[in-house]
Amino acid sequence: MSQQEVEITIVSEIAQIGQTDWDACACPEVADGGRPNDPFTTYRFMSALEDSGSVGPGTGWQPQYLMAKLAGEVIGVAPLYVKQHSQGEYIFDHNWAQAYERAGGRYYPKLQIAVPHTPATGRRFLVRPDFAETGFAALTQGATQLAANNQISSLHVTFCTQAEAEQGAEMGLMPRMTQQFHWLNDGYGSFDDFLGSLSSRKRKNIRKERAQAQAFGGEIVILRGDQIEPEHWDAFWEFYQDTGARKWGTPYLTRQFFDIAQETLRDDLALVLARRDGRWVAGALNFVGRDTLYGRYWGCNEHHPCLHFELCYYVAIDIAIADGLGTVEAGAQGQHKLARGYLPTQTHSLHWVGDPGFAEAIGSYLKAEREAVEEEIEILTEYGPFKRAEVEEQE
């Protein structure tokens, strides 16, 4: 089956592809009635971003979805965006942009294949299983050709899988390694089983933090599916705005996104809220995949000792153990997660740069960065919270 047979189309609205074709590429595993592996690349999540105005005009994220067809059948799609800035990506290239523009180049607009505002690993070249090699090659070549034809500085594929990073490197894209902190379920039957795998000092510290958090003077509830009601989104929106204003200056998601989540995404959610004196005072929003819990957003309007750790990290572990999930991804950055049982884990991206000299410089930078990240992961794992035997086994 030759590459030339594949037709690449660009569309500005995901509805032009449609849910059936998109999900056949993004989450074919749901045919058995289970959850998607990755809730963020499903049609309902991607369209919620678009329909809520969280991407599109005025956001710096302009959708230009790629669609690959073979003999009239959609065999692959990719969430491609024209970017006017580097916000909401969590794989940082600000220094690249500054260097390129100091040298007289124009870095923006650039192209980004990603799930906006979402630092969670998953497939980015969404291809039907029967067309894996053909679809991946077509989408990759289509994206790079689009950048080259329009004299766009660069293409970035962020939080892709390791397999995609290796495939992309074989096709000439530059792989980048970064790190996050993930909790791994070693068959624990309870939170106490997990604690039993830690060193004595770390185990005592976590018990102390949980006790402090749970003494905040109220109750903590976990809401799933139809238990989540509009009043809960009203409270969570207040928390989210506060966090967004402090971290980014303005929230990435609009209020309407959470209204749409109430209608189309609530079965993929675990909303953890803390209530004191009849008022919601803090909350953490998680998305649930087939084998992974993804911690996404946190906020509060009252500050209580260790409540952030409880809602974001420890309750997430509780949910993962109860649901039999293998992993908790707790979002971007944060070495403080290490002491709470979250180990450093490789994350991957791919990059194409049009200017040969700049590409060579970026390539040298990425090689040095990769060596530094690998060394840091090794050191951090060595000093992790697990008993020595546990660390060796997980390595």
Tab-separated table of C-alpha atoms in Angstrom:
chain	number	residue	atom	x	y	z
A	1	MET	CA	0.000	0.000	0.000
A	2	SER	CA	1.804	3.132	-1.141
A	3	GLN	CA	2.022	6.443	0.675
A	4	GLN	CA	0.782	8.324	-2.407
A	5	GLU	CA	-2.647	6.752	-2.169
A	6	VAL	CA	-3.413	8.656	1.043
A	7	GLU	CA	-5.214	11.996	0.780
A	8	ILE	CA	-4.546	14.601	3.490
A	9	THR	CA	-7.241	17.192	4.195
A	10	ILE	CA	-7.246	20.115	6.637
A	11	VAL	CA	-10.497	21.128	8.337
A	12	SER	CA	-11.114	23.956	10.801
A	13	GLU	CA	-13.938	22.304	12.745
A	14	ILE	CA	-13.933	18.826	14.233
A	15	ALA	CA	-17.586	18.439	13.230
A	16	GLN	CA	-16.397	18.323	9.617
A	17	ILE	CA	-14.778	15.003	10.455
A	18	GLY	CA	-17.593	13.763	12.691
A	19	GLN	CA	-17.659	11.721	15.868
A	20	THR	CA	-17.862	8.287	14.242
A	21	ASP	CA	-14.764	8.728	12.080
A	22	TRP	CA	-12.808	10.655	14.731
A	23	ASP	CA	-13.398	8.118	17.495
A	24	ALA	CA	-12.746	5.173	15.162
A	25	CYS	CA	-9.222	6.601	14.921
A	26	ALA	CA	-8.835	8.061	18.430
A	27	CYS	CA	-10.386	5.385	20.627
A	28	PRO	CA	-11.277	2.201	18.703
A	29	GLU	CA	-11.019	0.299	21.997
A	30	VAL	CA	-14.388	1.676	23.162
A	31	ALA	CA	-16.083	-0.740	20.765
A	32	ASP	CA	-16.094	-3.230	23.652
A	33	GLY	CA	-18.127	-0.799	25.757
A	34	GLY	CA	-15.274	0.212	28.062
A	35	ARG	CA	-13.569	3.505	28.698
A	36	PRO	CA	-11.200	5.077	26.181
A	37	ASN	CA	-7.514	4.692	26.905
A	38	ASP	CA	-7.117	8.454	26.599
A	39	PRO	CA	-10.184	10.584	27.388
A	40	PHE	CA	-8.511	13.746	26.061
A	41	THR	CA	-8.344	12.737	22.400
A	42	THR	CA	-11.975	11.617	22.228
A	43	TYR	CA	-14.358	13.557	20.037
A	44	ARG	CA	-16.379	14.704	23.030
A	45	PHE	CA	-13.362	16.272	24.769
A	46	MET	CA	-11.895	17.875	21.661
A	47	SER	CA	-15.271	19.248	20.575
A	48	ALA	CA	-15.908	20.551	24.108
A	49	LEU	CA	-12.750	22.655	23.816
A	50	GLU	CA	-13.901	23.993	20.468
A	51	ASP	CA	-17.594	24.499	21.286
A	52	SER	CA	-16.776	26.281	24.558
A	53	GLY	CA	-14.410	28.770	22.948
A	54	SER	CA	-11.435	27.353	24.889
A	55	VAL	CA	-9.727	27.038	21.499
A	56	GLY	CA	-10.436	29.038	18.375
A	57	PRO	CA	-10.531	32.784	17.640
A	58	GLY	CA	-8.802	34.920	20.246
A	59	THR	CA	-7.198	32.022	22.120
A	60	GLY	CA	-3.999	31.559	20.112
A	61	TRP	CA	-5.091	27.968	19.408
A	62	GLN	CA	-6.649	27.854	15.931
A	63	PRO	CA	-7.803	24.334	14.961
A	64	GLN	CA	-6.551	22.924	11.673
A	65	TYR	CA	-7.336	19.250	12.150
A	66	LEU	CA	-5.568	16.832	9.826
A	67	MET	CA	-7.570	14.032	8.219
A	68	ALA	CA	-6.030	11.153	6.255
A	69	LYS	CA	-8.238	9.255	3.807
A	70	LEU	CA	-7.512	6.125	1.837
A	71	ALA	CA	-9.995	5.134	-0.882
A	72	GLY	CA	-12.520	7.519	0.675
A	73	GLU	CA	-12.195	6.044	4.184
A	74	VAL	CA	-10.860	8.086	7.107
A	75	ILE	CA	-7.849	6.147	8.382
A	76	GLY	CA	-6.233	8.791	10.604
A	77	VAL	CA	-6.680	12.201	12.216
A	78	ALA	CA	-4.480	14.546	14.218
A	79	PRO	CA	-5.373	17.491	16.523
A	80	LEU	CA	-3.341	20.198	14.783
A	81	TYR	CA	-3.420	23.874	15.794
A	82	VAL	CA	-1.884	27.064	14.493
A	83	LYS	CA	-0.316	28.707	17.550
A	84	GLN	CA	0.332	32.410	18.091
A	85	HIS	CA	2.107	31.864	21.434
A	86	SER	CA	3.528	29.046	23.564
A	87	GLN	CA	0.936	29.046	26.355
A	88	GLY	CA	-0.975	25.973	27.504
A	89	GLU	CA	1.591	23.502	26.162
A	90	TYR	CA	3.766	22.459	29.160
A	91	ILE	CA	6.676	21.514	26.883
A	92	PHE	CA	8.536	24.782	26.981
A	93	ASP	CA	10.066	26.422	23.916
A	94	HIS	CA	10.057	30.081	24.990
A	95	ASN	CA	13.849	30.221	24.840
A	96	TRP	CA	13.752	28.816	21.293
A	97	ALA	CA	11.317	31.524	20.249
A	98	GLN	CA	13.430	34.279	21.800
A	99	ALA	CA	16.623	33.029	20.184
A	100	TYR	CA	15.016	32.680	16.756
A	101	GLU	CA	13.504	36.159	16.858
A	102	ARG	CA	16.747	37.735	18.146
A	103	ALA	CA	18.388	36.260	15.054
A	104	GLY	CA	15.793	37.990	12.857
A	105	GLY	CA	13.385	35.107	12.325
A	106	ARG	CA	9.650	34.897	12.897
A	107	TYR	CA	8.854	32.059	15.296
A	108	TYR	CA	5.086	32.556	15.443
A	109	PRO	CA	2.807	31.315	14.087
A	110	LYS	CA	3.934	27.748	14.604
A	111	LEU	CA	2.103	24.433	14.272
A	112	GLN	CA	1.253	22.267	17.268
A	113	ILE	CA	-0.121	18.725	17.369
A	114	ALA	CA	-1.395	18.448	20.918
A	115	VAL	CA	-4.344	18.351	23.251
A	116	PRO	CA	-4.601	22.001	24.311
A	117	HIS	CA	-4.000	22.840	27.980
A	118	THR	CA	-3.433	19.151	28.780
A	119	PRO	CA	0.005	17.770	29.774
A	120	ALA	CA	-1.058	14.119	29.548
A	121	THR	CA	0.685	11.485	27.445
A	122	GLY	CA	-1.279	9.855	24.654
A	123	ARG	CA	-1.280	9.133	20.950
A	124	ARG	CA	-1.143	12.276	18.829
A	125	PHE	CA	-1.295	10.633	15.400
A	126	LEU	CA	-4.677	8.981	15.765
A	127	VAL	CA	-4.728	6.154	13.267
A	128	ARG	CA	-7.042	3.186	12.809
A	129	PRO	CA	-5.266	0.013	13.958
A	130	ASP	CA	-5.285	-1.609	10.506
A	131	PHE	CA	-3.475	1.377	8.984
A	132	ALA	CA	-0.948	2.161	11.710
A	133	GLU	CA	2.192	2.568	9.596
A	134	THR	CA	0.524	4.121	6.542
A	135	GLY	CA	-1.567	6.573	8.567
A	136	PHE	CA	1.294	7.677	10.805
A	137	ALA	CA	3.565	8.369	7.838
A	138	ALA	CA	0.842	10.255	5.967
A	139	LEU	CA	-0.083	12.486	8.905
A	140	THR	CA	3.546	13.201	9.770
A	141	GLN	CA	4.457	14.106	6.217
A	142	GLY	CA	1.253	16.104	5.816
A	143	ALA	CA	1.999	18.211	8.913
A	144	THR	CA	5.624	18.902	8.022
A	145	GLN	CA	4.715	19.694	4.415
A	146	LEU	CA	2.048	22.123	5.615
A	147	ALA	CA	4.652	23.924	7.725
A	148	ALA	CA	7.229	24.000	4.920
A	149	ASN	CA	4.780	25.141	2.225
A	150	ASN	CA	3.582	28.026	4.368
A	151	GLN	CA	7.059	29.001	5.609
A	152	ILE	CA	6.034	28.320	9.203
A	153	SER	CA	9.002	28.166	11.547
A	154	SER	CA	8.280	24.895	13.279
A	155	LEU	CA	6.015	21.976	14.102
A	156	HIS	CA	5.735	20.524	17.609
A	157	VAL	CA	4.095	17.255	18.686
A	158	THR	CA	3.773	17.323	22.461
A	159	PHE	CA	3.124	14.551	25.001
A	160	CYS	CA	3.161	11.870	22.336
A	161	THR	CA	3.846	8.244	23.184
A	162	GLN	CA	7.358	6.856	23.275
A	163	ALA	CA	6.527	4.695	20.253
A	164	GLU	CA	5.465	7.781	18.302
A	165	ALA	CA	8.630	9.590	19.355
A	166	GLU	CA	10.714	6.717	17.998
A	167	GLN	CA	8.706	6.529	14.753
A	168	GLY	CA	8.903	10.293	14.286
A	169	ALA	CA	12.656	10.281	14.829
A	170	GLU	CA	13.008	7.683	12.075
A	171	MET	CA	11.162	10.103	9.771
A	172	GLY	CA	13.504	12.979	10.580
A	173	LEU	CA	11.714	14.786	13.403
A	174	MET	CA	13.732	15.679	16.495
A	175	PRO	CA	12.707	13.800	19.666
A	176	ARG	CA	12.689	15.548	23.021
A	177	MET	CA	12.579	13.976	26.464
A	178	THR	CA	11.150	15.701	29.525
A	179	GLN	CA	9.766	14.334	32.781
A	180	GLN	CA	6.710	14.203	34.981
A	181	PHE	CA	5.879	12.407	38.224
A	182	HIS	CA	3.495	9.448	38.014
A	183	TRP	CA	2.179	7.060	40.644
A	184	LEU	CA	2.353	3.386	39.649
A	185	ASN	CA	-0.006	0.799	41.084
A	186	ASP	CA	1.999	-2.259	42.094
A	187	GLY	CA	-1.115	-4.334	42.676
A	188	TYR	CA	-2.030	-2.537	45.911
A	189	GLY	CA	-5.268	-3.590	47.538
A	190	SER	CA	-5.496	-0.502	49.729
A	191	PHE	CA	-3.758	2.757	50.535
A	192	ASP	CA	-2.154	1.025	53.524
A	193	ASP	CA	-0.662	-1.546	51.139
A	194	PHE	CA	0.905	1.322	49.212
A	195	LEU	CA	2.210	2.877	52.427
A	196	GLY	CA	3.776	-0.444	53.314
A	197	SER	CA	6.031	-0.158	50.268
A	198	LEU	CA	7.523	3.155	51.478
A	199	SER	CA	10.380	3.853	53.796
A	200	SER	CA	9.361	4.369	57.418
A	201	ARG	CA	10.029	8.120	57.369
A	202	LYS	CA	8.016	8.739	54.192
A	203	ARG	CA	5.191	6.529	55.433
A	204	LYS	CA	4.924	8.508	58.667
A	205	ASN	CA	5.035	11.817	56.804
A	206	ILE	CA	2.175	10.845	54.490
A	207	ARG	CA	0.049	9.633	57.407
A	208	LYS	CA	0.731	12.934	59.157
A	209	GLU	CA	-0.207	14.951	56.062
A	210	ARG	CA	-3.434	13.008	55.539
A	211	ALA	CA	-4.401	13.502	59.171
A	212	GLN	CA	-3.692	17.239	58.963
A	213	ALA	CA	-5.707	17.581	55.775
A	214	GLN	CA	-8.674	15.629	57.050
A	215	ALA	CA	-8.755	17.781	60.197
A	216	PHE	CA	-9.635	20.887	58.185
A	217	GLY	CA	-13.066	20.999	59.778
A	218	GLY	CA	-15.264	19.587	57.024
A	219	GLU	CA	-15.773	16.650	54.704
A	220	ILE	CA	-14.221	15.469	51.445
A	221	VAL	CA	-16.475	13.925	48.797
A	222	ILE	CA	-15.750	12.137	45.526
A	223	LEU	CA	-18.358	12.744	42.828
A	224	ARG	CA	-18.641	10.551	39.730
A	225	GLY	CA	-20.932	10.599	36.705
A	226	ASP	CA	-24.486	11.664	37.495
A	227	GLN	CA	-23.470	12.611	41.036
A	228	ILE	CA	-21.863	15.729	39.550
A	229	GLU	CA	-24.427	18.525	39.369
A	230	PRO	CA	-24.380	22.143	38.132
A	231	GLU	CA	-23.841	23.505	41.664
A	232	HIS	CA	-20.578	21.589	41.853
A	233	TRP	CA	-19.359	23.209	38.634
A	234	ASP	CA	-20.275	26.642	40.008
A	235	ALA	CA	-17.995	25.979	42.977
A	236	PHE	CA	-15.226	24.422	40.927
A	237	TRP	CA	-15.236	27.294	38.430
A	238	GLU	CA	-14.459	29.661	41.304
A	239	PHE	CA	-11.502	27.495	42.319
A	240	TYR	CA	-10.289	27.130	38.738
A	241	GLN	CA	-10.399	30.877	38.111
A	242	ASP	CA	-8.273	31.529	41.182
A	243	THR	CA	-5.623	29.005	40.100
A	244	GLY	CA	-5.706	30.239	36.500
A	245	ALA	CA	-5.288	33.864	37.514
A	246	ARG	CA	-2.269	33.054	39.682
A	247	LYS	CA	-0.534	30.703	37.229
A	248	TRP	CA	-1.378	31.999	33.770
A	249	GLY	CA	-3.008	35.415	34.231
A	250	THR	CA	-6.258	34.174	32.771
A	251	PRO	CA	-7.896	30.717	32.823
A	252	TYR	CA	-7.329	28.573	29.745
A	253	LEU	CA	-10.786	26.992	29.849
A	254	THR	CA	-13.995	28.997	29.637
A	255	ARG	CA	-16.943	28.631	31.984
A	256	GLN	CA	-18.894	27.020	29.155
A	257	PHE	CA	-16.398	24.172	28.989
A	258	PHE	CA	-17.595	22.961	32.386
A	259	ASP	CA	-21.228	23.253	31.317
A	260	ILE	CA	-20.448	21.023	28.350
A	261	ALA	CA	-18.515	18.684	30.648
A	262	GLN	CA	-21.690	18.302	32.697
A	263	GLU	CA	-23.505	17.061	29.592
A	264	THR	CA	-20.929	15.016	27.679
A	265	LEU	CA	-17.873	14.320	29.849
A	266	ARG	CA	-19.114	13.570	33.347
A	267	ASP	CA	-18.743	9.790	32.944
A	268	ASP	CA	-15.013	10.404	32.377
A	269	LEU	CA	-14.618	12.480	35.540
A	270	ALA	CA	-13.872	12.120	39.237
A	271	LEU	CA	-14.483	15.448	40.970
A	272	VAL	CA	-13.081	15.697	44.498
A	273	LEU	CA	-14.535	18.512	46.612
A	274	ALA	CA	-13.997	19.665	50.190
A	275	ARG	CA	-16.885	21.277	52.108
A	276	ARG	CA	-16.737	23.193	55.381
A	277	ASP	CA	-19.612	24.933	57.191
A	278	GLY	CA	-21.922	24.230	54.254
A	279	ARG	CA	-19.570	25.793	51.663
A	280	TRP	CA	-17.362	24.185	49.060
A	281	VAL	CA	-13.849	25.406	49.845
A	282	ALA	CA	-11.530	23.384	47.567
A	283	GLY	CA	-11.619	20.947	44.703
A	284	ALA	CA	-9.604	18.794	42.309
A	285	LEU	CA	-10.805	17.540	38.932
A	286	ASN	CA	-9.584	14.221	37.545
A	287	PHE	CA	-10.218	12.516	34.223
A	288	VAL	CA	-10.432	8.730	34.162
A	289	GLY	CA	-9.076	6.607	31.319
A	290	ARG	CA	-9.094	2.863	30.913
A	291	ASP	CA	-5.960	2.347	33.008
A	292	THR	CA	-4.954	5.841	34.142
A	293	LEU	CA	-6.323	8.555	36.403
A	294	TYR	CA	-5.311	12.003	35.159
A	295	GLY	CA	-5.145	14.757	37.760
A	296	ARG	CA	-5.912	17.988	35.936
A	297	TYR	CA	-7.149	21.034	37.868
A	298	TRP	CA	-7.045	22.194	41.468
A	299	GLY	CA	-8.209	25.298	43.288
A	300	CYS	CA	-9.499	26.606	46.606
A	301	ASN	CA	-10.953	29.658	48.301
A	302	GLU	CA	-9.695	28.706	51.755
A	303	HIS	CA	-6.210	27.497	52.594
A	304	HIS	CA	-5.832	24.545	54.967
A	305	PRO	CA	-2.643	22.609	55.760
A	306	CYS	CA	-1.994	19.723	53.360
A	307	LEU	CA	-5.474	19.869	51.796
A	308	HIS	CA	-3.902	20.284	48.358
A	309	PHE	CA	-1.845	17.112	48.822
A	310	GLU	CA	-4.904	15.213	50.038
A	311	LEU	CA	-7.276	16.180	47.239
A	312	CYS	CA	-4.760	16.068	44.383
A	313	TYR	CA	-2.409	13.192	45.275
A	314	TYR	CA	-3.708	10.943	48.034
A	315	VAL	CA	-7.385	10.776	47.068
A	316	ALA	CA	-6.238	10.208	43.476
A	317	ILE	CA	-4.323	7.155	44.694
A	318	ASP	CA	-7.408	6.001	46.625
A	319	ILE	CA	-9.516	6.218	43.466
A	320	ALA	CA	-6.911	4.448	41.331
A	321	ILE	CA	-6.647	1.563	43.796
A	322	ALA	CA	-10.426	1.268	44.094
A	323	ASP	CA	-10.850	1.288	40.301
A	324	GLY	CA	-7.915	-1.021	39.636
A	325	LEU	CA	-6.089	1.596	37.575
A	326	GLY	CA	-2.400	1.177	36.856
A	327	THR	CA	-1.240	4.787	36.900
A	328	VAL	CA	-1.966	8.259	38.238
A	329	GLU	CA	-0.598	11.116	36.121
A	330	ALA	CA	-0.577	14.142	38.378
A	331	GLY	CA	0.092	16.816	35.767
A	332	ALA	CA	3.149	18.843	34.893
A	333	GLN	CA	6.249	19.441	37.007
A	334	GLY	CA	6.464	19.273	40.800
A	335	GLN	CA	9.364	17.466	42.499
A	336	HIS	CA	7.339	17.687	45.717
A	337	LYS	CA	5.303	14.773	44.316
A	338	LEU	CA	8.296	12.467	44.740
A	339	ALA	CA	7.969	12.325	48.524
A	340	ARG	CA	4.302	11.392	48.063
A	341	GLY	CA	4.932	8.266	46.024
A	342	TYR	CA	5.020	9.694	42.515
A	343	LEU	CA	8.128	8.627	40.599
A	344	PRO	CA	9.903	10.531	37.780
A	345	THR	CA	8.775	9.294	34.381
A	346	GLN	CA	9.891	10.118	30.857
A	347	THR	CA	7.584	12.196	28.663
A	348	HIS	CA	8.132	12.697	24.951
A	349	SER	CA	7.638	15.192	22.156
A	350	LEU	CA	8.706	15.655	18.540
A	351	HIS	CA	9.907	18.801	16.776
A	352	TRP	CA	10.483	19.921	13.206
A	353	VAL	CA	12.295	23.205	12.496
A	354	GLY	CA	12.415	24.626	8.999
A	355	ASP	CA	15.634	26.644	9.202
A	356	PRO	CA	18.573	24.212	8.832
A	357	GLY	CA	20.958	26.174	11.059
A	358	PHE	CA	18.393	26.641	13.798
A	359	ALA	CA	17.405	22.978	13.524
A	360	GLU	CA	21.033	21.959	14.053
A	361	ALA	CA	21.271	24.143	17.150
A	362	ILE	CA	18.011	22.746	18.548
A	363	GLY	CA	19.206	19.211	17.855
A	364	SER	CA	22.392	19.796	19.878
A	365	TYR	CA	20.358	21.330	22.705
A	366	LEU	CA	17.948	18.370	22.774
A	367	LYS	CA	20.792	15.845	22.933
A	368	ALA	CA	22.308	17.574	25.967
A	369	GLU	CA	18.896	18.022	27.561
A	370	ARG	CA	18.047	14.345	27.132
A	371	GLU	CA	21.256	13.296	28.886
A	372	ALA	CA	20.495	15.687	31.749
A	373	VAL	CA	16.903	14.446	32.085
A	374	GLU	CA	17.993	10.798	32.084
A	375	GLU	CA	20.528	11.532	34.815
A	376	GLU	CA	17.982	13.484	36.879
A	377	ILE	CA	15.408	10.690	36.631
A	378	GLU	CA	18.027	8.188	37.807
A	379	ILE	CA	19.030	10.365	40.766
A	380	LEU	CA	15.470	11.210	41.790
A	381	THR	CA	14.390	7.575	41.595
A	382	GLU	CA	17.351	6.631	43.777
A	383	TYR	CA	16.215	9.111	46.425
A	384	GLY	CA	12.537	8.260	46.070
A	385	PRO	CA	10.241	7.324	48.956
A	386	PHE	CA	10.193	3.567	48.392
A	387	LYS	CA	12.069	1.001	50.368
A	388	ARG	CA	15.315	0.154	48.634
A	389	ALA	CA	14.105	-3.258	47.448
A	390	GLU	CA	10.990	-1.674	45.964
A	391	VAL	CA	13.020	0.840	43.959
A	392	GLU	CA	15.212	-1.906	42.509
A	393	GLU	CA	12.156	-3.942	41.540
A	394	GLN	CA	10.421	-0.991	39.858
A	395	GLU	CA	13.595	-0.125	37.946
